[in-house]
mmCIF file of C-alpha atoms and ligand atoms in Angstrom:
data_model
loop_
_atom_site.group_PDB
_atom_site.id
_atom_site.type_symbol
_atom_site.label_atom_id
_atom_site.label_comp_id
_atom_site.label_asym_id
_atom_site.label_seq_id
_atom_site.Cartn_x
_atom_site.Cartn_y
_atom_site.Cartn_z
ATOM 1 C CA UNK A 118 -35.406 14.831 8.366
ATOM 2 C CA UNK A 119 -33.059 14.823 5.463
ATOM 3 C CA UNK A 120 -32.673 11.675 3.518
ATOM 4 C CA UNK A 121 -28.952 11.313 3.298
ATOM 5 C CA UNK A 122 -27.525 10.093 0.113
ATOM 6 C CA UNK A 123 -24.048 10.400 -1.183
ATOM 7 C CA UNK A 124 -22.420 9.373 -4.325
ATOM 8 C CA UNK A 125 -18.760 9.976 -4.632
ATOM 9 C CA UNK A 126 -17.319 8.782 -7.869
ATOM 10 C CA UNK A 127 -14.674 9.519 -10.391
ATOM 11 C CA UNK A 128 -15.873 12.228 -12.703
ATOM 12 C CA UNK A 129 -14.292 10.986 -15.825
ATOM 13 C CA UNK A 130 -12.115 8.010 -16.416
ATOM 14 C CA UNK A 131 -9.108 7.459 -18.543
ATOM 15 C CA UNK A 132 -9.587 4.093 -20.155
ATOM 16 C CA UNK A 133 -7.345 2.254 -17.792
ATOM 17 C CA UNK A 134 -7.288 -0.474 -15.230
ATOM 18 C CA UNK A 135 -9.626 -0.713 -12.244
ATOM 19 C CA UNK A 136 -8.673 0.814 -8.891
ATOM 20 C CA UNK A 137 -8.111 -0.716 -5.493
ATOM 21 C CA UNK A 138 -8.124 0.939 -2.101
ATOM 22 C CA UNK A 139 -4.411 0.388 -1.561
ATOM 23 C CA UNK A 140 -1.238 1.068 -3.383
ATOM 24 C CA UNK A 141 -0.167 -1.625 -5.750
ATOM 25 C CA UNK A 142 2.329 -1.731 -8.512
ATOM 26 C CA UNK A 143 2.516 -4.166 -11.348
ATOM 27 C CA UNK A 144 5.057 -4.266 -14.118
ATOM 28 C CA UNK A 145 3.999 -5.715 -17.431
ATOM 29 C CA UNK A 146 5.783 -5.680 -20.775
ATOM 30 C CA UNK A 147 6.275 -1.996 -21.285
ATOM 31 C CA UNK A 148 4.324 -0.103 -18.687
ATOM 32 C CA UNK A 149 3.825 0.080 -14.943
ATOM 33 C CA UNK A 150 0.597 0.856 -13.090
ATOM 34 C CA UNK A 151 0.135 2.231 -9.626
ATOM 35 C CA UNK A 152 -3.188 2.547 -7.828
ATOM 36 C CA UNK A 153 -3.274 4.902 -4.882
ATOM 37 C CA UNK A 154 -6.000 6.045 -2.521
ATOM 38 C CA UNK A 155 -5.282 9.639 -1.506
ATOM 39 C CA UNK A 156 -7.056 13.027 -1.282
ATOM 40 C CA UNK A 157 -10.282 11.127 -0.701
ATOM 41 C CA UNK A 158 -10.127 9.600 -4.146
ATOM 42 C CA UNK A 159 -8.921 6.613 -6.153
ATOM 43 C CA UNK A 160 -5.958 7.451 -8.326
ATOM 44 C CA UNK A 161 -4.365 5.436 -11.104
ATOM 45 C CA UNK A 162 -1.120 6.247 -12.852
ATOM 46 C CA UNK A 163 0.236 4.341 -15.814
ATOM 47 C CA UNK A 164 3.812 5.070 -16.879
ATOM 48 C CA UNK A 165 5.202 3.577 -20.078
ATOM 49 C CA UNK A 166 8.823 2.549 -20.596
ATOM 50 C CA UNK A 167 11.600 1.027 -18.527
ATOM 51 C CA UNK A 168 11.754 3.740 -15.862
ATOM 52 C CA UNK A 169 8.069 3.517 -15.041
ATOM 53 C CA UNK A 170 8.126 1.523 -11.834
ATOM 54 C CA UNK A 171 10.776 3.618 -10.065
ATOM 55 C CA UNK A 172 9.190 6.847 -11.268
ATOM 56 C CA UNK A 173 5.797 5.751 -9.944
ATOM 57 C CA UNK A 174 7.249 5.108 -6.499
ATOM 58 C CA UNK A 175 8.375 8.706 -6.244
ATOM 59 C CA UNK A 176 5.077 9.894 -7.758
ATOM 60 C CA UNK A 177 3.244 8.115 -4.968
ATOM 61 C CA UNK A 178 5.494 9.716 -2.360
ATOM 62 C CA UNK A 179 4.838 13.115 -3.881
ATOM 63 C CA UNK A 180 1.058 12.531 -3.785
ATOM 64 C CA UNK A 181 1.178 11.445 -0.143
ATOM 65 C CA UNK A 182 3.262 14.477 0.738
ATOM 66 C CA UNK A 183 0.941 16.905 -1.049
ATOM 67 C CA UNK A 184 -2.037 15.233 0.614
ATOM 68 C CA UNK A 185 -0.389 15.710 4.011
ATOM 69 C CA UNK A 186 0.106 19.450 3.496
ATOM 70 C CA UNK A 187 -3.175 20.254 1.680
ATOM 71 C CA UNK A 188 -5.538 18.175 3.822
ATOM 72 C CA UNK A 189 -8.178 20.214 5.589
ATOM 73 C CA UNK A 190 -8.616 17.626 8.344
ATOM 74 C CA UNK A 191 -5.122 16.299 9.171
ATOM 75 C CA UNK A 192 -4.035 18.082 12.363
ATOM 76 C CA UNK A 193 -0.585 18.973 11.134
ATOM 77 C CA UNK A 194 -1.374 19.988 7.596
ATOM 78 C CA UNK A 195 -0.581 23.487 6.359
ATOM 79 C CA UNK A 196 -4.264 24.133 5.664
ATOM 80 C CA UNK A 197 -5.348 22.963 9.107
ATOM 81 C CA UNK A 198 -2.786 25.237 10.752
ATOM 82 C CA UNK A 199 -4.030 28.207 8.693
ATOM 83 C CA UNK A 200 -7.617 27.310 9.606
ATOM 84 C CA UNK A 201 -6.890 27.445 13.333
ATOM 85 C CA UNK A 202 -4.511 30.409 13.139
ATOM 86 C CA UNK A 203 -7.066 32.936 14.471
ATOM 87 C CA UNK A 204 -5.774 35.682 12.246
ATOM 88 C CA UNK A 205 -2.087 35.152 12.982
ATOM 89 C CA UNK A 206 0.592 34.259 10.470
ATOM 90 C CA UNK A 207 1.166 30.585 9.586
ATOM 91 C CA UNK A 208 4.318 29.280 7.935
ATOM 92 C CA UNK A 209 3.596 26.758 5.193
ATOM 93 C CA UNK A 210 5.430 24.609 2.661
ATOM 94 C CA UNK A 211 6.597 26.018 -0.652
ATOM 95 C CA UNK A 212 3.902 23.985 -2.442
ATOM 96 C CA UNK A 213 1.066 25.303 -0.273
ATOM 97 C CA UNK A 214 2.275 28.879 -0.719
ATOM 98 C CA UNK A 215 2.466 28.344 -4.470
ATOM 99 C CA UNK A 216 -0.998 26.771 -4.733
ATOM 100 C CA UNK A 217 -2.576 29.433 -2.524
ATOM 101 C CA UNK A 218 -1.080 32.249 -4.621
ATOM 102 C CA UNK A 219 -2.320 30.577 -7.801
ATOM 103 C CA UNK A 220 -5.773 29.974 -6.327
ATOM 104 C CA UNK A 221 -6.050 33.631 -5.317
ATOM 105 C CA UNK A 222 -4.999 34.669 -8.836
ATOM 106 C CA UNK A 223 -7.589 32.299 -10.330
ATOM 107 C CA UNK A 224 -10.194 33.664 -7.914
ATOM 108 C CA UNK A 225 -9.491 37.079 -9.430
ATOM 109 C CA UNK A 226 -9.574 35.775 -12.990
ATOM 110 C CA UNK A 227 -12.948 34.110 -12.448
ATOM 111 C CA UNK A 228 -14.371 37.134 -10.659
ATOM 112 C CA UNK A 229 -14.732 35.176 -7.427
ATOM 113 C CA UNK A 230 -16.564 32.136 -8.857
ATOM 114 C CA UNK A 231 -13.605 30.163 -7.514
ATOM 115 C CA UNK A 232 -13.225 30.983 -3.846
ATOM 116 C CA UNK A 233 -11.052 28.770 -1.643
ATOM 117 C CA UNK A 234 -12.333 30.437 1.553
ATOM 118 C CA UNK A 235 -15.735 28.702 1.300
ATOM 119 C CA UNK A 236 -14.907 26.138 3.978
ATOM 120 C CA UNK A 237 -17.215 27.567 6.712
ATOM 121 C CA UNK A 238 -20.160 27.422 4.284
ATOM 122 C CA UNK A 239 -19.271 23.923 3.039
ATOM 123 C CA UNK A 240 -19.069 22.877 6.664
ATOM 124 C CA UNK A 241 -22.521 24.290 7.446
ATOM 125 C CA UNK A 242 -23.990 22.209 4.597
ATOM 126 C CA UNK A 243 -22.180 19.174 5.966
ATOM 127 C CA UNK A 244 -20.134 18.556 2.828
ATOM 128 C CA UNK A 245 -16.903 18.419 4.805
ATOM 129 C CA UNK A 246 -17.974 15.530 7.071
ATOM 130 C CA UNK A 247 -20.819 14.002 5.034
ATOM 131 C CA UNK A 248 -23.277 15.060 7.740
ATOM 132 C CA UNK A 249 -25.697 16.857 5.513
ATOM 133 C CA UNK A 250 -28.119 19.561 6.576
ATOM 134 C CA UNK A 251 -29.750 22.643 5.088
ATOM 135 C CA UNK A 252 -28.535 25.747 6.891
ATOM 136 C CA UNK A 253 -31.046 28.587 7.183
ATOM 137 C CA UNK A 254 -30.477 31.797 5.260
ATOM 138 C CA UNK A 255 -29.375 33.770 8.363
ATOM 139 C CA UNK A 256 -26.694 31.216 9.136
ATOM 140 C CA UNK A 257 -25.458 31.354 5.541
ATOM 141 C CA UNK A 258 -25.395 35.170 5.535
ATOM 142 C CA UNK A 259 -23.367 35.189 8.754
ATOM 143 C CA UNK A 260 -20.893 32.657 7.386
ATOM 144 C CA UNK A 261 -20.474 34.564 4.119
ATOM 145 C CA UNK A 262 -18.802 37.296 6.220
ATOM 146 C CA UNK A 263 -15.866 34.871 6.377
ATOM 147 C CA UNK A 264 -15.732 34.173 2.653
ATOM 148 C CA UNK A 265 -13.467 36.272 0.446
ATOM 149 C CA UNK A 266 -10.404 34.833 -1.243
ATOM 150 C CA UNK A 267 -8.951 38.327 -1.767
ATOM 151 C CA UNK A 268 -8.329 38.562 2.006
ATOM 152 C CA UNK A 269 -5.727 35.775 1.832
ATOM 153 C CA UNK A 270 -2.213 37.128 2.151
ATOM 154 C CA UNK A 271 0.731 35.052 0.932
ATOM 155 C CA UNK A 272 4.170 36.502 1.608
ATOM 156 C CA UNK A 273 6.842 33.970 0.723
ATOM 157 C CA UNK A 274 5.926 30.987 2.887
ATOM 158 C CA UNK A 275 3.925 33.066 5.374
ATOM 159 C CA UNK A 276 0.169 32.967 5.010
ATOM 160 C CA UNK A 277 -2.328 35.114 6.869
ATOM 161 C CA UNK A 278 -6.116 34.985 6.733
ATOM 162 C CA UNK A 279 -8.498 37.114 8.819
ATOM 163 C CA UNK A 280 -9.881 35.635 12.034
ATOM 164 C CA UNK A 281 -12.630 33.112 11.345
ATOM 165 C CA UNK A 282 -11.552 32.481 7.744
ATOM 166 C CA UNK A 283 -10.951 28.874 6.725
ATOM 167 C CA UNK A 284 -9.587 27.415 3.506
ATOM 168 C CA UNK A 285 -10.453 24.362 1.450
ATOM 169 C CA UNK A 286 -8.397 23.347 -1.585
ATOM 170 C CA UNK A 287 -10.834 20.700 -2.859
ATOM 171 C CA UNK A 288 -11.408 22.598 -6.099
ATOM 172 C CA UNK A 289 -7.748 22.886 -7.079
ATOM 173 C CA UNK A 290 -5.514 20.404 -5.206
ATOM 174 C CA UNK A 291 -5.827 17.499 -7.628
ATOM 175 C CA UNK A 292 -5.164 19.655 -10.685
ATOM 176 C CA UNK A 293 -2.038 21.090 -9.059
ATOM 177 C CA UNK A 294 -0.942 17.594 -8.026
ATOM 178 C CA UNK A 295 -1.399 16.229 -11.552
ATOM 179 C CA UNK A 296 0.965 18.897 -12.908
ATOM 180 C CA UNK A 297 3.587 18.097 -10.265
ATOM 181 C CA UNK A 298 3.333 14.368 -10.970
ATOM 182 C CA UNK A 299 3.699 14.982 -14.710
ATOM 183 C CA UNK A 300 6.874 17.035 -14.051
ATOM 184 C CA UNK A 301 8.241 14.370 -11.689
ATOM 185 C CA UNK A 302 7.606 11.532 -14.121
ATOM 186 C CA UNK A 303 9.333 13.425 -16.888
ATOM 187 C CA UNK A 304 12.316 14.193 -14.652
ATOM 188 C CA UNK A 305 12.486 10.503 -13.815
ATOM 189 C CA UNK A 306 12.786 9.541 -17.468
ATOM 190 C CA UNK A 307 9.143 8.762 -18.261
ATOM 191 C CA UNK A 308 8.044 10.166 -21.593
ATOM 192 C CA UNK A 309 4.606 8.677 -21.799
ATOM 193 C CA UNK A 310 2.006 8.336 -19.024
ATOM 194 C CA UNK A 311 -1.616 8.746 -17.973
ATOM 195 C CA UNK A 312 -2.283 10.286 -14.567
ATOM 196 C CA UNK A 313 -5.866 9.805 -13.411
ATOM 197 C CA UNK A 314 -6.472 11.423 -10.046
ATOM 198 C CA UNK A 315 -10.068 10.430 -9.454
ATOM 199 C CA UNK A 316 -11.292 11.615 -12.796
ATOM 200 C CA UNK A 317 -8.871 14.511 -12.968
ATOM 201 C CA UNK A 318 -6.911 13.236 -15.961
ATOM 202 C CA UNK A 319 -3.522 14.368 -17.247
ATOM 203 C CA UNK A 320 -1.695 12.661 -20.085
ATOM 204 C CA UNK A 321 2.030 12.970 -20.612
ATOM 205 C CA UNK A 322 3.651 12.814 -24.059
ATOM 206 C CA UNK A 323 2.359 10.566 -26.796
ATOM 207 C CA UNK A 324 1.076 7.041 -26.455
ATOM 208 C CA UNK A 325 3.970 4.722 -27.398
ATOM 209 C CA UNK A 326 2.021 2.969 -30.165
ATOM 210 C CA UNK A 327 1.308 6.298 -31.824
ATOM 211 C CA UNK A 328 -2.463 6.108 -31.314
ATOM 212 C CA UNK A 329 -4.232 8.994 -29.499
ATOM 213 C CA UNK A 330 -5.010 8.841 -25.783
ATOM 214 C CA UNK A 331 -8.668 8.146 -25.210
ATOM 215 C CA UNK A 332 -10.230 9.945 -22.263
ATOM 216 C CA UNK A 333 -13.822 9.205 -21.360
ATOM 217 C CA UNK A 334 -16.087 11.724 -19.627
ATOM 218 C CA UNK A 335 -18.876 10.444 -17.401
ATOM 219 C CA UNK A 336 -22.527 10.904 -18.314
ATOM 220 C CA UNK A 337 -23.954 13.193 -15.598
ATOM 221 C CA UNK A 338 -27.432 11.697 -16.153
ATOM 222 C CA UNK A 339 -26.226 8.106 -16.032
ATOM 223 C CA UNK A 340 -23.112 8.081 -13.894
ATOM 224 C CA UNK A 341 -22.377 4.411 -14.486
ATOM 225 C CA UNK A 342 -21.723 5.223 -18.130
ATOM 226 C CA UNK A 343 -19.613 7.525 -20.222
ATOM 227 C CA UNK A 344 -20.984 10.482 -22.143
ATOM 228 C CA UNK A 345 -18.169 11.002 -24.607
ATOM 229 C CA UNK A 346 -14.633 10.095 -25.476
ATOM 230 C CA UNK A 347 -11.906 12.570 -26.319
ATOM 231 C CA UNK A 348 -9.005 11.451 -28.467
ATOM 232 C CA UNK A 349 -6.023 13.628 -27.675
ATOM 233 C CA UNK A 350 -2.299 14.120 -27.295
ATOM 234 C CA UNK A 351 -0.724 15.561 -24.116
ATOM 235 C CA UNK A 352 -3.550 17.267 -22.255
ATOM 236 C CA UNK A 353 -5.446 17.783 -18.986
ATOM 237 C CA UNK A 354 -9.139 16.943 -18.794
ATOM 238 C CA UNK A 355 -11.013 17.858 -15.610
ATOM 239 C CA UNK A 356 -14.738 17.568 -14.879
ATOM 240 C CA UNK A 357 -16.897 19.111 -12.156
ATOM 241 C CA UNK A 358 -20.402 17.738 -11.813
ATOM 242 C CA UNK A 359 -23.404 17.973 -9.522
ATOM 243 C CA UNK A 360 -23.546 14.180 -9.227
ATOM 244 C CA UNK A 361 -20.191 13.757 -7.516
ATOM 245 C CA UNK A 362 -21.183 14.649 -3.976
ATOM 246 C CA UNK A 363 -24.754 15.490 -3.055
ATOM 247 C CA UNK A 364 -27.718 14.777 -0.830
ATOM 248 C CA UNK A 365 -31.449 14.817 -1.439
ATOM 249 C CA UNK A 366 -34.024 16.177 1.052
ATOM 250 C CA UNK A 367 -37.384 14.613 1.825
ATOM 251 C CA UNK A 368 -39.041 16.649 -0.941
ATOM 252 C CA UNK A 369 -36.618 15.265 -3.485
ATOM 253 C CA UNK A 370 -34.627 18.502 -3.768
ATOM 254 C CA UNK A 371 -30.988 17.835 -4.580
ATOM 255 C CA UNK A 372 -28.126 19.814 -2.966
ATOM 256 C CA UNK A 373 -24.596 19.461 -4.261
ATOM 257 C CA UNK A 374 -21.055 20.319 -3.246
ATOM 258 C CA UNK A 375 -20.219 23.130 -5.665
ATOM 259 C CA UNK A 376 -21.233 26.334 -3.910
ATOM 260 C CA UNK A 377 -21.887 29.729 -5.442
ATOM 261 C CA UNK A 378 -19.749 32.088 -3.313
ATOM 262 C CA UNK A 379 -22.137 34.965 -4.088
ATOM 263 C CA UNK A 380 -25.001 33.432 -2.070
ATOM 264 C CA UNK A 381 -23.634 30.362 -0.234
ATOM 265 C CA UNK A 382 -26.064 27.915 -1.925
ATOM 266 C CA UNK A 383 -25.249 25.051 -4.313
ATOM 267 C CA UNK A 384 -24.519 26.675 -7.683
ATOM 268 C CA UNK A 385 -27.666 26.193 -9.725
ATOM 269 C CA UNK A 386 -27.126 28.020 -12.975
ATOM 270 C CA UNK A 387 -28.378 25.477 -15.487
ATOM 271 C CA UNK A 388 -25.342 23.187 -15.730
ATOM 272 C CA UNK A 389 -24.937 19.639 -14.457
ATOM 273 C CA UNK A 390 -21.358 19.132 -15.542
ATOM 274 C CA UNK A 391 -18.434 21.102 -16.900
ATOM 275 C CA UNK A 392 -15.319 19.555 -18.428
ATOM 276 C CA UNK A 393 -12.290 21.714 -19.074
ATOM 277 C CA UNK A 394 -9.572 20.627 -21.474
ATOM 278 C CA UNK A 395 -6.235 22.414 -21.523
ATOM 279 C CA UNK A 396 -2.496 22.299 -21.037
ATOM 280 C CA UNK A 397 -2.373 22.924 -17.314
ATOM 281 C CA UNK A 398 -4.058 20.686 -14.749
ATOM 282 C CA UNK A 399 -4.451 23.370 -12.085
ATOM 283 C CA UNK A 400 -6.031 25.797 -14.553
ATOM 284 C CA UNK A 401 -8.453 23.120 -15.796
ATOM 285 C CA UNK A 402 -9.376 22.106 -12.242
ATOM 286 C CA UNK A 403 -9.961 25.681 -11.106
ATOM 287 C CA UNK A 404 -11.991 26.490 -14.215
ATOM 288 C CA UNK A 405 -14.172 23.379 -14.122
ATOM 289 C CA UNK A 406 -15.394 24.447 -10.679
ATOM 290 C CA UNK A 407 -15.626 28.151 -11.530
ATOM 291 C CA UNK A 408 -17.445 27.678 -14.861
ATOM 292 C CA UNK A 409 -19.934 25.373 -13.141
ATOM 293 C CA UNK A 410 -20.661 28.250 -10.753
ATOM 294 C CA UNK A 411 -20.915 30.791 -13.589
ATOM 295 C CA UNK A 412 -23.462 28.832 -15.634
ATOM 296 C CA UNK A 413 -23.753 28.582 -19.415
ATOM 297 C CA UNK A 414 -23.857 32.228 -20.525
ATOM 298 C CA UNK A 415 -21.039 33.472 -18.336
ATOM 299 C CA UNK A 416 -18.946 30.360 -19.028
ATOM 300 C CA UNK A 417 -19.259 30.945 -22.783
ATOM 301 C CA UNK A 418 -18.425 34.619 -22.330
ATOM 302 C CA UNK A 419 -15.383 33.677 -20.212
ATOM 303 C CA UNK A 420 -14.184 31.203 -22.854
ATOM 304 C CA UNK A 421 -14.575 33.761 -25.635
ATOM 305 C CA UNK A 422 -12.445 36.174 -23.646
ATOM 306 C CA UNK A 423 -9.677 33.698 -22.728
ATOM 307 C CA UNK A 424 -9.490 31.166 -25.588
ATOM 308 C CA UNK A 425 -6.738 29.274 -23.771
ATOM 309 C CA UNK A 426 -8.807 26.155 -23.002
ATOM 310 C CA UNK A 427 -11.638 24.061 -24.411
ATOM 311 C CA UNK A 428 -14.748 23.000 -22.549
ATOM 312 C CA UNK A 429 -17.766 20.737 -22.606
ATOM 313 C CA UNK A 430 -20.882 22.041 -20.870
ATOM 314 C CA UNK A 431 -23.808 19.746 -20.114
ATOM 315 C CA UNK A 432 -27.040 21.557 -19.360
ATOM 316 C CA UNK A 433 -29.832 20.394 -17.059
ATOM 317 C CA UNK A 434 -31.957 20.133 -20.212
ATOM 318 C CA UNK A 435 -29.623 17.386 -21.456
ATOM 319 C CA UNK A 436 -27.743 19.314 -24.090
ATOM 320 C CA UNK A 437 -24.024 18.986 -24.679
ATOM 321 C CA UNK A 438 -22.207 22.120 -25.792
ATOM 322 C CA UNK A 439 -18.521 22.150 -26.621
ATOM 323 C CA UNK A 440 -15.938 24.520 -28.015
ATOM 324 C CA UNK A 441 -14.649 24.231 -31.566
ATOM 325 C CA UNK A 442 -11.106 23.265 -30.517
ATOM 326 C CA UNK A 443 -12.241 19.745 -29.659
ATOM 327 C CA UNK A 444 -14.673 19.180 -32.572
ATOM 328 C CA UNK A 445 -12.286 16.742 -34.233
ATOM 329 C CA UNK A 446 -11.567 14.665 -31.148
ATOM 330 C CA UNK A 447 -15.019 14.598 -29.488
ATOM 331 C CA UNK A 448 -17.097 11.430 -29.784
ATOM 332 C CA UNK A 449 -20.607 11.575 -28.332
ATOM 333 C CA UNK A 450 -21.618 8.201 -26.859
ATOM 334 C CA UNK A 451 -25.169 9.266 -25.992
ATOM 335 C CA UNK A 452 -28.266 10.420 -27.830
ATOM 336 C CA UNK A 453 -28.094 13.828 -26.148
ATOM 337 C CA UNK A 454 -28.090 16.701 -28.619
ATOM 338 C CA UNK A 455 -24.740 18.353 -29.170
ATOM 339 C CA UNK A 456 -23.861 21.842 -30.286
ATOM 340 C CA UNK A 457 -20.572 23.514 -31.046
ATOM 341 C CA UNK A 458 -20.221 26.828 -29.221
ATOM 342 C CA UNK A 459 -19.809 29.591 -31.784
ATOM 343 C CA UNK A 460 -16.485 31.443 -31.713
ATOM 344 C CA UNK A 461 -18.219 34.797 -31.131
HETATM 345 P P1 LIG B 790 -14.292 20.266 -7.999
HETATM 346 O O1 LIG B 790 -14.689 18.839 -7.855
HETATM 347 O O2 LIG B 790 -12.910 20.482 -8.511
HETATM 348 O O3 LIG B 790 -15.293 21.077 -8.746
HETATM 349 O O4 LIG B 790 -14.222 20.887 -6.537
HETATM 350 C C1 LIG B 790 -15.323 20.861 -5.697
HETATM 351 C C2 LIG B 790 -14.851 21.024 -4.286
HETATM 352 O O5 LIG B 790 -14.307 22.349 -4.108
HETATM 353 C C3 LIG B 790 -15.983 20.923 -3.289
HETATM 354 O O6 LIG B 790 -16.092 19.606 -2.794
HETATM 355 C C4 LIG B 790 -15.573 21.899 -2.202
HETATM 356 O O7 LIG B 790 -14.639 21.301 -1.342
HETATM 357 C C5 LIG B 790 -14.873 22.991 -2.973
HETATM 358 N N1 LIG B 790 -15.738 24.066 -3.517
HETATM 359 C C6 LIG B 790 -17.082 24.070 -3.709
HETATM 360 N N2 LIG B 790 -17.493 25.199 -4.312
HETATM 361 C C7 LIG B 790 -16.365 25.933 -4.526
HETATM 362 C C8 LIG B 790 -16.114 27.200 -5.126
HETATM 363 N N3 LIG B 790 -17.077 27.947 -5.660
HETATM 364 N N4 LIG B 790 -14.830 27.649 -5.136
HETATM 365 C C9 LIG B 790 -13.831 26.913 -4.609
HETATM 366 N N5 LIG B 790 -13.996 25.712 -4.035
HETATM 367 C C10 LIG B 790 -15.247 25.210 -4.006
HETATM 368 MG MG1 LIG B 791 -12.012 21.929 -9.682
#
């Protein structure tokens, strides 16, 4: 029998207020906060300036809307309709079509490490309903027949996947949402904000007092505490870690929610957490998952090729490795060894 254990927590935390499992809004001197529970996660948004409160109301509506179309479980969501489409065409919202096209592109860019068609495999492991089990290798091999992001066809708002294929946007939805919220806030007159979607952090503009934003990243070996702080300007910071959602079997073996699409097992390539820092929330979200799957060597190779993001890798041997672009803003809060990844 499997000893079930689950820990779902924010991956990294902007240094902000605490969260509550309901939406609240409070206006203080020069900023407004809103705490929202959506997409299975606690979200906090702080908007500075006079327009904050109104802007946050529409941000919350936008989040609820995106949740309603991206949800894998809600009966009427776009993703649910695709997942029960049996190979026929499904018409979806503009946002779903956009995110699916981007996720397919990012699947290509990461050579399939990001694959949003993994749902049948995630389901077999019980990660979709928190009913954990270890599928046998035959079951996994059979299910992998239904995993291949390149089979997704997006034509305008019409989406087709082969019979038996099912999608899950868990690896990319929050990053996409953070970008949309940042755009909305700006359109609504907010020039300065922190959007923290369950550890998927996006800052907007500069902090009004001129000091840098401080974004903390959780310690994967001590999840109650932070591993480092990044001092930055406008940026996205997204972490994927093996401590976010997992179970442990009776022999003490740990199984986590990030799956290697090449074999259908939890990705076990030497990393326990990956943080990606960059301009675009969706890109950072997609890469944090994909680089976790790739493991240290391939992740470093990928970064050297792209150079359009920074990253922090934490190895299972308790080493922190980060790219040179964040050397000046990275503050290690632990006694783990740190190493700057060489440029080539
Ligand atoms: P993240 O926390 O962004 O790394 O996303 C992890 C979530 O994405 C998991 O809970 C699954 O729902 C899904 N997922 C797991 N492995 C993959 C993968 N290799 N590619 C795409 N989605 C994945
Ligand atoms: Mg991700």
